[in-house]
CSV table of C-alpha atoms and ligand atoms in Angstrom, one decimal:
chain,number,residue,atom,x,y,z
A,1,MET,CA,-19.1,-12.4,4.3
A,2,SER,CA,-16.8,-11.7,1.7
A,3,ASP,CA,-19.4,-9.8,-0.7
A,4,PHE,CA,-20.6,-6.8,-1.1
A,5,ARG,CA,-24.2,-5.2,-1.9
A,6,ILE,CA,-24.4,-1.5,-2.4
A,7,THR,CA,-27.5,0.8,-3.6
A,8,GLY,CA,-26.2,3.5,-5.2
A,9,GLY,CA,-27.5,7.1,-5.2
A,10,HIS,CA,-27.3,8.2,-1.4
A,11,ARG,CA,-25.0,11.6,-1.1
A,12,LEU,CA,-23.0,11.2,2.1
A,13,GLU,CA,-21.9,13.5,4.8
A,14,GLY,CA,-20.2,13.4,8.3
A,15,LYS,CA,-16.7,12.5,9.3
A,16,VAL,CA,-14.3,9.3,8.7
A,17,ARG,CA,-11.1,8.4,9.9
A,18,ALA,CA,-8.6,6.2,7.9
A,19,GLN,CA,-7.2,3.2,9.6
A,20,GLY,CA,-3.6,3.1,9.9
A,21,SER,CA,-1.5,2.3,6.8
A,22,LYS,CA,-1.3,-1.0,5.7
A,23,ASN,CA,2.2,-0.1,3.7
A,24,ALA,CA,3.5,1.5,6.2
A,25,SER,CA,2.5,-1.3,9.0
A,26,LEU,CA,4.0,-4.4,6.8
A,27,PRO,CA,8.1,-3.1,6.1
A,28,ILE,CA,7.4,-1.9,10.2
A,29,PHE,CA,6.8,-5.3,11.4
A,30,VAL,CA,9.6,-6.7,9.2
A,31,ALA,CA,11.8,-4.5,10.8
A,32,THR,CA,11.0,-5.8,14.3
A,33,LEU,CA,13.2,-8.6,13.6
A,34,LEU,CA,16.5,-6.4,13.4
A,35,THR,CA,16.1,-6.2,17.6
A,36,ASP,CA,15.5,-8.2,20.3
A,37,GLU,CA,13.9,-5.8,22.2
A,38,GLU,CA,10.5,-4.8,22.6
A,39,ILE,CA,8.7,-3.0,19.7
A,40,ILE,CA,5.4,-1.4,20.4
A,41,LEU,CA,3.2,-0.6,17.2
A,42,ARG,CA,0.4,1.8,17.4
A,43,ARG,CA,-2.9,2.2,15.1
A,44,VAL,CA,-2.1,-0.9,12.8
A,45,PRO,CA,-5.0,-1.5,10.8
A,46,HIS,CA,-6.8,-5.3,11.0
A,47,LEU,CA,-6.2,-6.8,7.7
A,48,LYS,CA,-5.3,-10.2,6.6
A,49,ASP,CA,-2.0,-9.3,5.1
A,50,ILE,CA,-1.1,-8.2,8.5
A,51,HIS,CA,-2.1,-11.7,9.9
A,52,THR,CA,0.1,-13.6,7.3
A,53,LEU,CA,3.0,-11.5,8.6
A,54,THR,CA,2.3,-12.1,11.8
A,55,GLU,CA,2.3,-15.5,10.9
A,56,ILE,CA,5.7,-15.5,9.2
A,57,LEU,CA,7.5,-13.6,11.9
A,58,GLN,CA,6.4,-15.8,14.4
A,59,ALA,CA,7.2,-19.2,12.5
A,60,LEU,CA,10.6,-17.0,12.4
A,61,GLY,CA,10.8,-16.8,16.0
A,62,LYS,CA,9.3,-13.4,17.4
A,63,THR,CA,6.7,-13.0,19.9
A,64,VAL,CA,4.2,-10.9,18.6
A,65,GLU,CA,1.1,-10.2,21.4
A,66,HIS,CA,-1.9,-8.4,19.9
A,67,ASN,CA,-3.4,-7.3,23.8
A,68,GLN,CA,-5.4,-4.1,22.8
A,69,SER,CA,-7.3,-3.3,19.0
A,70,ASN,CA,-4.9,-1.3,17.2
A,71,ILE,CA,-1.7,-1.8,19.5
A,72,TYR,CA,0.8,-4.6,18.6
A,73,SER,CA,3.9,-5.5,20.5
A,74,PHE,CA,7.0,-7.7,19.4
A,75,SER,CA,9.6,-9.4,21.4
A,76,LYS,CA,12.1,-12.1,21.0
A,77,THR,CA,11.9,-16.0,22.8
A,78,GLN,CA,13.5,-18.2,20.9
A,79,LYS,CA,16.6,-18.3,18.4
A,80,LEU,CA,15.7,-16.5,15.5
A,81,SER,CA,15.2,-19.1,12.3
A,82,GLY,CA,16.3,-18.0,8.9
A,83,LYS,CA,13.9,-20.4,7.2
A,84,ALA,CA,10.5,-18.0,6.2
A,85,PRO,CA,7.0,-20.5,5.7
A,86,HIS,CA,7.0,-21.1,1.8
A,87,GLN,CA,3.6,-20.7,1.5
A,88,GLN,CA,2.8,-17.6,3.6
A,89,VAL,CA,5.5,-16.1,1.8
A,90,ARG,CA,4.0,-16.6,-1.4
A,91,LYS,CA,0.8,-15.3,-0.3
A,92,MET,CA,2.4,-11.1,0.1
A,93,ARG,CA,5.1,-9.3,-1.4
A,94,ALA,CA,5.7,-7.2,1.0
A,95,SER,CA,7.1,-10.6,3.4
A,96,PHE,CA,10.2,-10.9,0.9
A,97,LEU,CA,11.7,-7.8,3.0
A,98,VAL,CA,12.4,-10.6,5.8
A,99,LEU,CA,16.2,-11.4,3.4
A,100,GLY,CA,17.7,-8.8,4.5
A,101,PRO,CA,17.1,-8.1,8.2
A,102,LEU,CA,17.4,-11.9,8.7
A,103,LEU,CA,21.0,-11.8,6.7
A,104,ALA,CA,22.1,-9.1,8.8
A,105,ARG,CA,20.8,-11.3,12.3
A,106,ILE,CA,21.6,-14.2,11.6
A,107,GLY,CA,24.2,-14.6,8.3
A,108,GLY,CA,21.7,-16.6,6.2
A,109,ALA,CA,18.2,-16.8,5.2
A,110,GLU,CA,15.7,-18.6,3.1
A,111,VAL,CA,12.7,-16.9,1.7
A,112,ALA,CA,10.5,-17.8,-1.2
A,113,LEU,CA,9.7,-15.7,-4.3
A,114,PRO,CA,6.7,-13.2,-3.4
A,115,GLY,CA,3.4,-13.3,-4.7
A,116,GLY,CA,0.7,-10.7,-3.9
A,117,ASP,CA,-1.7,-9.2,-6.3
A,118,ALA,CA,-1.4,-10.5,-10.0
A,119,ILE,CA,-0.6,-7.1,-11.4
A,120,GLY,CA,2.6,-7.7,-13.1
A,121,MET,CA,5.8,-9.1,-12.5
A,122,ARG,CA,7.0,-7.3,-10.1
A,123,PRO,CA,10.6,-8.4,-9.7
A,124,VAL,CA,12.8,-8.1,-6.5
A,125,ASP,CA,15.9,-7.8,-8.8
A,126,LEU,CA,16.8,-4.0,-7.2
A,127,HIS,CA,16.2,-6.0,-3.7
A,128,LEU,CA,19.1,-8.9,-4.7
A,129,SER,CA,21.2,-6.1,-6.5
A,130,GLY,CA,21.1,-4.0,-3.2
A,131,LEU,CA,21.6,-6.5,-1.0
A,132,GLN,CA,24.2,-8.0,-3.0
A,133,ALA,CA,26.1,-4.6,-2.8
A,134,MET,CA,26.0,-5.1,0.9
A,135,GLY,CA,28.2,-8.0,0.7
A,136,ALA,CA,25.4,-11.0,0.7
A,137,GLU,CA,25.0,-14.1,-2.0
A,138,PHE,CA,22.3,-15.9,-3.6
A,139,GLU,CA,21.1,-18.9,-5.3
A,140,LEU,CA,18.0,-19.3,-6.4
A,141,ARG,CA,16.5,-22.7,-6.3
A,142,GLU,CA,12.7,-23.8,-7.6
A,143,GLY,CA,11.7,-20.6,-6.8
A,144,VAL,CA,13.5,-20.1,-3.4
A,145,VAL,CA,16.7,-17.6,-2.7
A,146,TYR,CA,18.9,-19.2,-0.8
A,147,ALA,CA,21.2,-16.6,0.9
A,148,ARG,CA,23.8,-15.9,3.1
A,149,ALA,CA,26.2,-13.4,4.2
A,150,LYS,CA,29.5,-13.7,6.7
A,151,ARG,CA,29.5,-9.8,7.8
A,152,LEU,CA,27.6,-7.4,5.9
A,153,ARG,CA,28.9,-4.0,5.1
A,154,PRO,CA,27.9,-0.4,4.0
A,155,ALA,CA,27.6,0.1,0.2
A,156,GLU,CA,26.7,3.0,-2.3
A,157,ILE,CA,23.4,1.8,-4.1
A,158,PHE,CA,22.3,3.4,-7.0
A,159,LEU,CA,17.8,2.2,-7.7
A,160,LYS,CA,18.0,2.5,-11.3
A,161,TYR,CA,14.1,2.6,-10.1
A,162,PRO,CA,12.5,4.3,-6.9
A,163,SER,CA,11.0,1.0,-5.9
A,164,VAL,CA,9.2,1.3,-2.9
A,165,GLY,CA,9.9,-2.4,-1.5
A,166,ALA,CA,13.4,-2.6,-2.3
A,167,THR,CA,14.3,1.3,-0.5
A,168,GLU,CA,12.1,-0.2,2.7
A,169,HIS,CA,14.4,-3.7,2.5
A,170,LEU,CA,17.7,-1.5,1.8
A,171,MET,CA,17.3,0.6,4.5
A,172,MET,CA,16.2,-1.5,7.5
A,173,THR,CA,19.0,-4.1,5.8
A,174,ALA,CA,21.6,-0.9,6.3
A,175,ALA,CA,20.6,0.2,9.8
A,176,LEU,CA,21.5,-3.2,10.9
A,177,ILE,CA,25.7,-2.4,9.5
A,178,PRO,CA,27.6,-0.5,11.4
A,179,GLY,CA,28.7,2.4,8.6
A,180,ARG,CA,27.4,4.5,5.9
A,181,THR,CA,25.0,3.2,3.6
A,182,ALA,CA,23.4,5.7,0.7
A,183,ILE,CA,20.6,4.9,-1.0
A,184,HIS,CA,20.5,6.8,-4.2
A,185,ASN,CA,17.0,7.5,-6.6
A,186,PRO,CA,15.2,6.0,-3.7
A,187,ALA,CA,11.4,5.5,-2.8
A,188,GLN,CA,9.6,8.9,-1.3
A,189,GLU,CA,6.7,7.7,-0.7
A,190,PRO,CA,5.4,8.6,2.8
A,191,GLU,CA,5.6,5.2,4.1
A,192,ILE,CA,9.4,5.3,3.8
A,193,SER,CA,9.3,8.0,5.9
A,194,ASP,CA,7.5,6.1,8.5
A,195,LEU,CA,10.3,3.5,8.7
A,196,ALA,CA,12.7,5.9,8.7
A,197,GLN,CA,11.3,7.3,11.7
A,198,LEU,CA,11.2,4.2,13.7
A,199,LEU,CA,14.7,2.8,12.6
A,200,THR,CA,15.8,6.7,13.9
A,201,LYS,CA,13.8,5.7,17.5
A,202,MET,CA,15.9,2.3,17.5
A,203,GLY,CA,19.2,3.9,17.1
A,204,ALA,CA,19.7,4.1,13.5
A,205,LYS,CA,20.8,7.7,11.9
A,206,ILE,CA,18.6,8.4,9.0
A,207,THR,CA,18.6,11.1,6.5
A,208,VAL,CA,16.0,11.1,3.9
A,209,THR,CA,16.4,13.6,1.0
A,210,PRO,CA,14.6,13.2,-2.5
A,211,SER,CA,17.5,12.2,-4.2
A,212,HIS,CA,19.4,9.6,-1.8
A,213,ILE,CA,18.9,8.2,2.0
A,214,GLU,CA,21.8,8.0,3.9
A,215,VAL,CA,21.6,5.5,6.9
A,216,ALA,CA,24.5,5.3,9.3
A,217,GLY,CA,23.9,1.3,11.0
A,218,CYS,CA,24.6,0.5,14.1
A,219,GLU,CA,25.6,-2.8,15.8
A,220,ARG,CA,22.5,-3.0,17.5
A,221,LEU,CA,19.1,-1.8,17.7
A,222,CYS,CA,16.8,-1.2,20.8
A,223,ALA,CA,13.1,-0.8,21.8
A,224,ALA,CA,11.0,1.7,20.2
A,225,ASP,CA,7.1,2.4,20.4
A,226,HIS,CA,5.8,4.0,17.1
A,227,THR,CA,2.5,5.1,15.8
A,228,ILE,CA,2.2,4.4,12.7
A,229,ILE,CA,0.7,6.7,9.8
A,230,PRO,CA,-2.7,6.6,8.7
A,231,ASP,CA,-3.7,5.5,5.0
A,232,ARG,CA,-3.5,7.8,2.6
A,233,LEU,CA,-4.7,5.2,0.2
A,234,CYS,CA,-7.8,4.3,2.2
A,235,ALA,CA,-8.3,8.3,3.0
A,236,GLY,CA,-8.2,9.0,-1.0
A,237,THR,CA,-10.5,6.4,-1.3
A,238,TYR,CA,-13.1,8.0,0.7
A,239,ALA,CA,-12.1,11.3,-0.7
A,240,ILE,CA,-13.4,9.7,-4.1
A,241,ALA,CA,-16.5,8.7,-2.9
A,242,THR,CA,-17.4,11.5,-1.5
A,243,ALA,CA,-16.5,13.4,-4.6
A,244,LEU,CA,-18.7,10.6,-6.5
A,245,CYS,CA,-21.6,10.5,-4.7
A,246,GLY,CA,-21.8,14.3,-3.6
A,247,GLY,CA,-21.8,15.4,0.2
A,248,GLU,CA,-19.9,16.9,2.6
A,249,VAL,CA,-17.5,14.5,4.2
A,250,GLU,CA,-14.1,14.9,6.7
A,251,ILE,CA,-12.0,12.7,6.4
A,252,GLY,CA,-9.4,12.1,9.1
A,253,ALA,CA,-5.6,11.6,7.2
A,254,ASN,CA,-2.5,13.3,6.6
A,255,PRO,CA,-3.2,16.0,3.9
A,256,THR,CA,0.3,16.4,2.9
A,257,HIS,CA,0.2,12.2,2.2
A,258,LEU,CA,-3.1,13.3,0.1
A,259,ARG,CA,-1.7,15.9,-1.9
A,260,PRO,CA,-0.9,14.2,-5.3
A,261,LEU,CA,-4.3,12.4,-5.0
A,262,ILE,CA,-5.8,16.3,-4.0
A,263,ALA,CA,-4.6,18.2,-7.0
A,264,VAL,CA,-6.3,15.8,-9.8
A,265,LEU,CA,-9.1,15.9,-7.5
A,266,ARG,CA,-9.4,19.7,-7.5
A,267,GLU,CA,-8.4,20.3,-11.2
A,268,ALA,CA,-11.4,17.9,-12.1
A,269,GLY,CA,-13.7,20.4,-9.8
A,270,VAL,CA,-14.0,18.5,-6.8
A,271,LYS,CA,-13.5,21.8,-3.2
A,272,ILE,CA,-11.2,20.0,-1.0
A,273,GLU,CA,-10.0,22.3,2.1
A,274,GLU,CA,-7.0,21.2,3.6
A,275,HIS,CA,-7.0,21.0,7.8
A,276,THR,CA,-4.1,19.9,10.1
A,277,GLU,CA,-5.0,16.1,10.2
A,278,SER,CA,-8.4,15.9,7.9
A,279,ILE,CA,-9.5,17.2,4.8
A,280,LEU,CA,-12.6,18.5,4.1
A,281,VAL,CA,-14.1,17.1,0.6
A,282,ARG,CA,-17.4,18.9,-0.6
A,283,ALA,CA,-19.3,18.0,-4.0
A,284,ASP,CA,-22.5,18.8,-5.5
A,285,LYS,CA,-24.1,15.7,-6.1
A,286,ASN,CA,-25.4,16.6,-9.6
A,287,GLN,CA,-21.9,18.2,-10.6
A,288,ARG,CA,-20.2,16.8,-13.1
A,289,TYR,CA,-16.4,17.2,-13.3
A,290,ARG,CA,-13.9,18.4,-15.6
A,291,PRO,CA,-12.3,15.1,-17.9
A,292,LEU,CA,-8.6,14.4,-16.4
A,293,GLU,CA,-5.3,13.3,-18.2
A,294,ILE,CA,-3.4,11.2,-15.8
A,295,GLU,CA,-0.4,9.6,-15.3
A,296,THR,CA,0.5,7.1,-12.0
A,297,ARG,CA,4.1,7.8,-11.3
A,298,PRO,CA,6.0,7.1,-8.0
A,299,HIS,CA,5.2,9.2,-5.2
A,300,PRO,CA,5.2,12.6,-5.2
A,301,GLY,CA,3.4,11.8,-8.8
A,302,PHE,CA,-0.4,10.2,-8.1
A,303,PRO,CA,-0.4,6.5,-7.6
A,304,THR,CA,-1.0,3.5,-8.8
A,305,ASP,CA,-2.9,2.6,-5.8
A,306,LEU,CA,-5.7,5.2,-6.6
A,307,GLN,CA,-5.5,4.7,-10.7
A,308,ALA,CA,-8.8,2.3,-10.0
A,309,PRO,CA,-10.4,4.2,-7.9
A,310,MET,CA,-10.1,7.3,-10.2
A,311,MET,CA,-11.7,5.5,-13.2
A,312,PRO,CA,-15.3,5.3,-11.9
A,313,LEU,CA,-14.9,9.6,-11.6
A,314,LEU,CA,-13.3,10.0,-14.9
A,315,ALA,CA,-16.2,7.5,-16.2
A,316,LEU,CA,-19.4,10.1,-15.3
A,317,ALA,CA,-17.3,13.2,-16.1
A,318,SER,CA,-18.2,15.5,-19.2
A,319,GLY,CA,-15.5,14.8,-21.4
A,320,THR,CA,-13.3,12.3,-22.4
A,321,SER,CA,-10.4,11.3,-19.9
A,322,ARG,CA,-6.9,9.2,-20.4
A,323,ILE,CA,-5.1,7.1,-17.8
A,324,THR,CA,-1.6,5.9,-18.6
A,325,GLU,CA,-0.5,3.8,-16.0
A,326,THR,CA,3.2,3.3,-15.9
A,327,VAL,CA,4.5,1.8,-12.2
A,328,PHE,CA,2.9,-1.5,-13.0
A,329,GLU,CA,2.1,-3.1,-16.7
A,330,ASP,CA,-1.2,-5.0,-16.1
A,331,ARG,CA,-3.2,-3.2,-14.1
A,332,PHE,CA,-6.3,-2.3,-15.6
A,333,ALA,CA,-7.9,-5.8,-15.9
A,334,TYR,CA,-10.7,-4.4,-13.4
A,335,VAL,CA,-11.9,-2.4,-16.6
A,336,GLN,CA,-14.3,-5.2,-17.7
A,337,GLY,CA,-16.2,-4.7,-14.5
A,338,LEU,CA,-16.9,-0.8,-15.3
A,339,GLN,CA,-17.8,-1.8,-18.4
A,340,LYS,CA,-20.6,-4.2,-16.8
A,341,MET,CA,-21.6,-1.1,-14.8
A,342,GLY,CA,-22.2,1.2,-18.7
A,343,ALA,CA,-18.8,2.9,-18.5
A,344,SER,CA,-17.8,3.6,-21.7
A,345,VAL,CA,-13.7,2.9,-21.8
A,346,GLU,CA,-11.2,1.3,-23.6
A,347,VAL,CA,-7.5,0.0,-23.3
A,348,TRP,CA,-4.7,0.6,-25.4
A,349,GLY,CA,-1.5,-1.0,-23.5
A,350,GLN,CA,-0.9,0.8,-20.5
A,351,THR,CA,-3.1,3.5,-21.5
A,352,ALA,CA,-6.9,3.6,-20.6
A,353,ILE,CA,-9.3,6.0,-22.4
A,354,ILE,CA,-12.5,6.8,-20.8
A,355,HIS,CA,-15.5,8.6,-22.5
A,356,GLY,CA,-17.5,10.3,-19.7
A,357,VAL,CA,-21.3,8.9,-19.6
A,358,GLU,CA,-24.3,10.5,-18.0
A,359,LYS,CA,-25.0,7.5,-15.5
A,360,LEU,CA,-23.5,3.8,-14.2
A,361,HIS,CA,-25.9,1.7,-13.5
A,362,GLY,CA,-25.5,-1.6,-11.2
A,363,ALA,CA,-24.6,-5.1,-12.1
A,364,GLU,CA,-22.8,-8.4,-10.8
A,365,VAL,CA,-19.1,-7.8,-10.8
A,366,GLN,CA,-15.7,-9.4,-9.5
A,367,ALA,CA,-13.1,-7.7,-7.4
A,368,LEU,CA,-9.8,-9.1,-9.1
A,369,ASP,CA,-7.0,-7.4,-6.5
A,370,ILE,CA,-7.8,-4.7,-3.6
A,371,ARG,CA,-7.5,-1.7,-5.9
A,372,ALA,CA,-9.6,-3.2,-8.2
A,373,GLY,CA,-12.1,-4.1,-6.2
A,374,VAL,CA,-12.5,-1.0,-4.6
A,375,ALA,CA,-12.9,0.6,-7.3
A,376,LEU,CA,-16.1,-1.3,-7.9
A,377,VAL,CA,-17.4,-0.9,-4.9
A,378,LEU,CA,-17.4,3.2,-5.7
A,379,ALA,CA,-18.9,2.8,-8.9
A,380,GLY,CA,-21.8,1.1,-6.8
A,381,LEU,CA,-22.4,4.1,-4.7
A,382,ALA,CA,-22.5,6.3,-7.8
A,383,ALA,CA,-24.1,4.0,-9.9
A,384,GLU,CA,-28.2,3.8,-10.3
A,385,GLY,CA,-29.7,0.4,-8.8
A,386,VAL,CA,-28.2,-2.2,-7.2
A,387,THR,CA,-24.5,-3.8,-7.5
A,388,ILE,CA,-23.0,-7.0,-6.1
A,389,VAL,CA,-19.2,-7.2,-6.2
A,390,ARG,CA,-17.8,-10.9,-5.5
A,391,ASP,CA,-14.8,-11.0,-3.9
A,392,PRO,CA,-14.4,-14.9,-2.8
A,393,LYS,CA,-10.5,-14.3,-2.3
A,394,GLU,CA,-11.3,-11.7,0.3
A,395,HIS,CA,-9.0,-9.6,-2.0
A,396,ILE,CA,-10.5,-6.1,-0.4
A,397,ALA,CA,-10.1,-7.3,3.3
A,398,ARG,CA,-6.6,-7.2,2.2
A,399,GLY,CA,-6.4,-3.2,2.5
A,400,TYR,CA,-9.3,-2.4,4.2
A,401,GLN,CA,-10.5,-3.2,7.9
A,402,ASN,CA,-13.8,-1.6,7.5
A,403,LEU,CA,-14.6,-0.3,3.7
A,404,GLY,CA,-18.5,-0.9,4.4
A,405,GLY,CA,-19.0,0.2,8.1
A,406,ASP,CA,-16.8,3.7,7.2
A,407,LEU,CA,-18.9,4.2,4.1
A,408,ARG,CA,-22.0,3.4,6.1
A,409,GLN,CA,-20.9,6.0,8.9
A,410,ILE,CA,-21.1,8.7,6.5
A,411,GLY,CA,-24.6,7.1,4.7
A,412,ALA,CA,-23.9,5.1,1.9
A,413,GLU,CA,-26.1,2.0,1.6
A,414,ILE,CA,-23.9,-0.8,1.3
A,415,SER,CA,-24.0,-4.4,3.2
A,416,ALA,CA,-20.9,-7.5,3.5
A,417,THR,CA,-23.1,-10.2,2.2
B,1,LIG,C1,4.6,-0.9,-3.2
B,1,LIG,C2,2.6,-1.0,-2.8
B,1,LIG,C3,2.3,-1.0,-3.2
B,1,LIG,C4,2.4,0.1,-4.4
B,1,LIG,C5,3.7,0.3,-4.9
B,1,LIG,C6,4.0,1.5,-6.0
B,1,LIG,C7,3.4,-2.0,-0.3
B,1,LIG,C8,3.4,-3.4,0.2
B,1,LIG,N1,2.8,-2.3,-1.5
B,1,LIG,O1,4.9,-2.2,-3.5
B,1,LIG,O2,0.7,-1.1,-3.1
B,1,LIG,O3,1.2,-0.1,-5.3
B,1,LIG,O4,4.2,0.5,-3.8
B,1,LIG,O5,3.7,2.4,-5.3
B,1,LIG,O6,4.6,-1.3,0.4
B,1,LIG,N2,10.6,-3.6,-9.7
B,1,LIG,C9,11.6,-4.0,-9.9
B,1,LIG,N3,12.6,-4.9,-9.5
B,1,LIG,C10,12.6,-4.6,-8.1
B,1,LIG,C11,11.3,-4.3,-7.6
B,1,LIG,C12,10.4,-3.8,-8.1
B,1,LIG,O7,11.3,-4.0,-11.8
B,1,LIG,O8,13.1,-5.0,-7.4
B,1,LIG,C13,9.3,-3.0,-10.3
B,1,LIG,C14,8.0,-4.0,-10.2
B,1,LIG,O9,7.8,-4.5,-11.0
B,1,LIG,C15,7.0,-2.6,-10.4
B,1,LIG,C16,7.5,-1.2,-10.2
B,1,LIG,O10,8.9,-1.5,-9.5
B,1,LIG,O11,6.4,-2.7,-11.7
B,1,LIG,C17,7.0,-1.0,-8.4
B,1,LIG,O12,7.5,-1.8,-7.5
B,1,LIG,P1,7.7,-1.6,-5.7
B,1,LIG,O13,7.9,0.0,-5.9
B,1,LIG,O14,8.6,-2.2,-5.8
B,1,LIG,O15,6.3,-1.6,-5.4
B,1,LIG,P2,6.1,-2.7,-4.2
B,1,LIG,O16,7.3,-2.2,-3.1
B,1,LIG,O17,5.9,-4.0,-4.6
């Protein structure tokens, strides 16, 4: 059940709610390592990456219970181990974040260099240099980081790039180091604030500003109950779907988190109303949108994870658009699939030039990663005829808990095969 069969051309109508955020859940799951007391997390999405991370935390000694649908509880029954299972860690990049919390809790850790999507080099130098500033020592042997720290100390850290993962990693580690740590040039993604909220509930004092994050950590962190923010990437995907297919759809999400996308969609000519806990997207089925120039940037710039989903909309725009990818170096491989569906796109290094065409047609295409896979599904919704998106590695299930069901609920003809 990992492929999608889509018959394009249906108008979308109704209401849909974004799942809980994957990218907020993953670091927050890791943060449960910081305490033995009970952490309850609500609105956790059902995703492959969440299951993998659950297995990693269990292997490290956490007890993870998952009683009700989207509620997880974390406690501890055994001594924490510092050895993360290599095979699982290599499956997903976010699992690397266990390194700092393990160092802070037990003074040593052994964590494989991470895997994740094949979208560029994705090094972890900023994670390691930040932890080094806190007093950690590392050795790298055969793709595994062996780390030690007698006692971590608070630090003044300057990130040369606002990496999301490094900011989260250093912020959660600092929460368990008594004293004041400052992280300058931090990432400002909404998921960072969600993690800061959880850490605050656990007892750390955290001030988040665009220029720096200040963490006043403590010796022990305590129990907390937290609801994960809605997934802005999932909500954004449904907003783009509505714009592509025409219709009127209310999407349950936090409009503030979606502002960078909303601005771009409005510039193209899509009508969007912002409500307190939702956005309403209105689009005319036969409308052709204005072409755009988009550059992906750290938040509040245009998110790299919505770069691929935006491409089908620009492929059907009334002129030539340009997308420049500045966050990852290899994120246009999916363009081949769109070309097979009739899109006219040229890729020059980090820039794609998209000449709008009047229509796309159905084809059999391959999902290469989460967002690339979803971009092809979106193209299929707007295309004439039937599109099959093959996803043998289940990339899409890493990011969307119920993509087919959610889109069907608002009128799309899509089935998992
Ligand atoms: C997170 C998101 C991912 C999103 C990305 C950028 C999660 C689980 N994943 O990934 O969906 O696409 O943010 O918004 O939240 N870099 C370095 N050195 C480092 C760390 C990063 O050079 O130590 C580079 C990476 O190679 C990449 C860029 O910084 O080119 C962005 O990476 P980062 O912000 O760390 O993204 P992730 O946290 O991996």
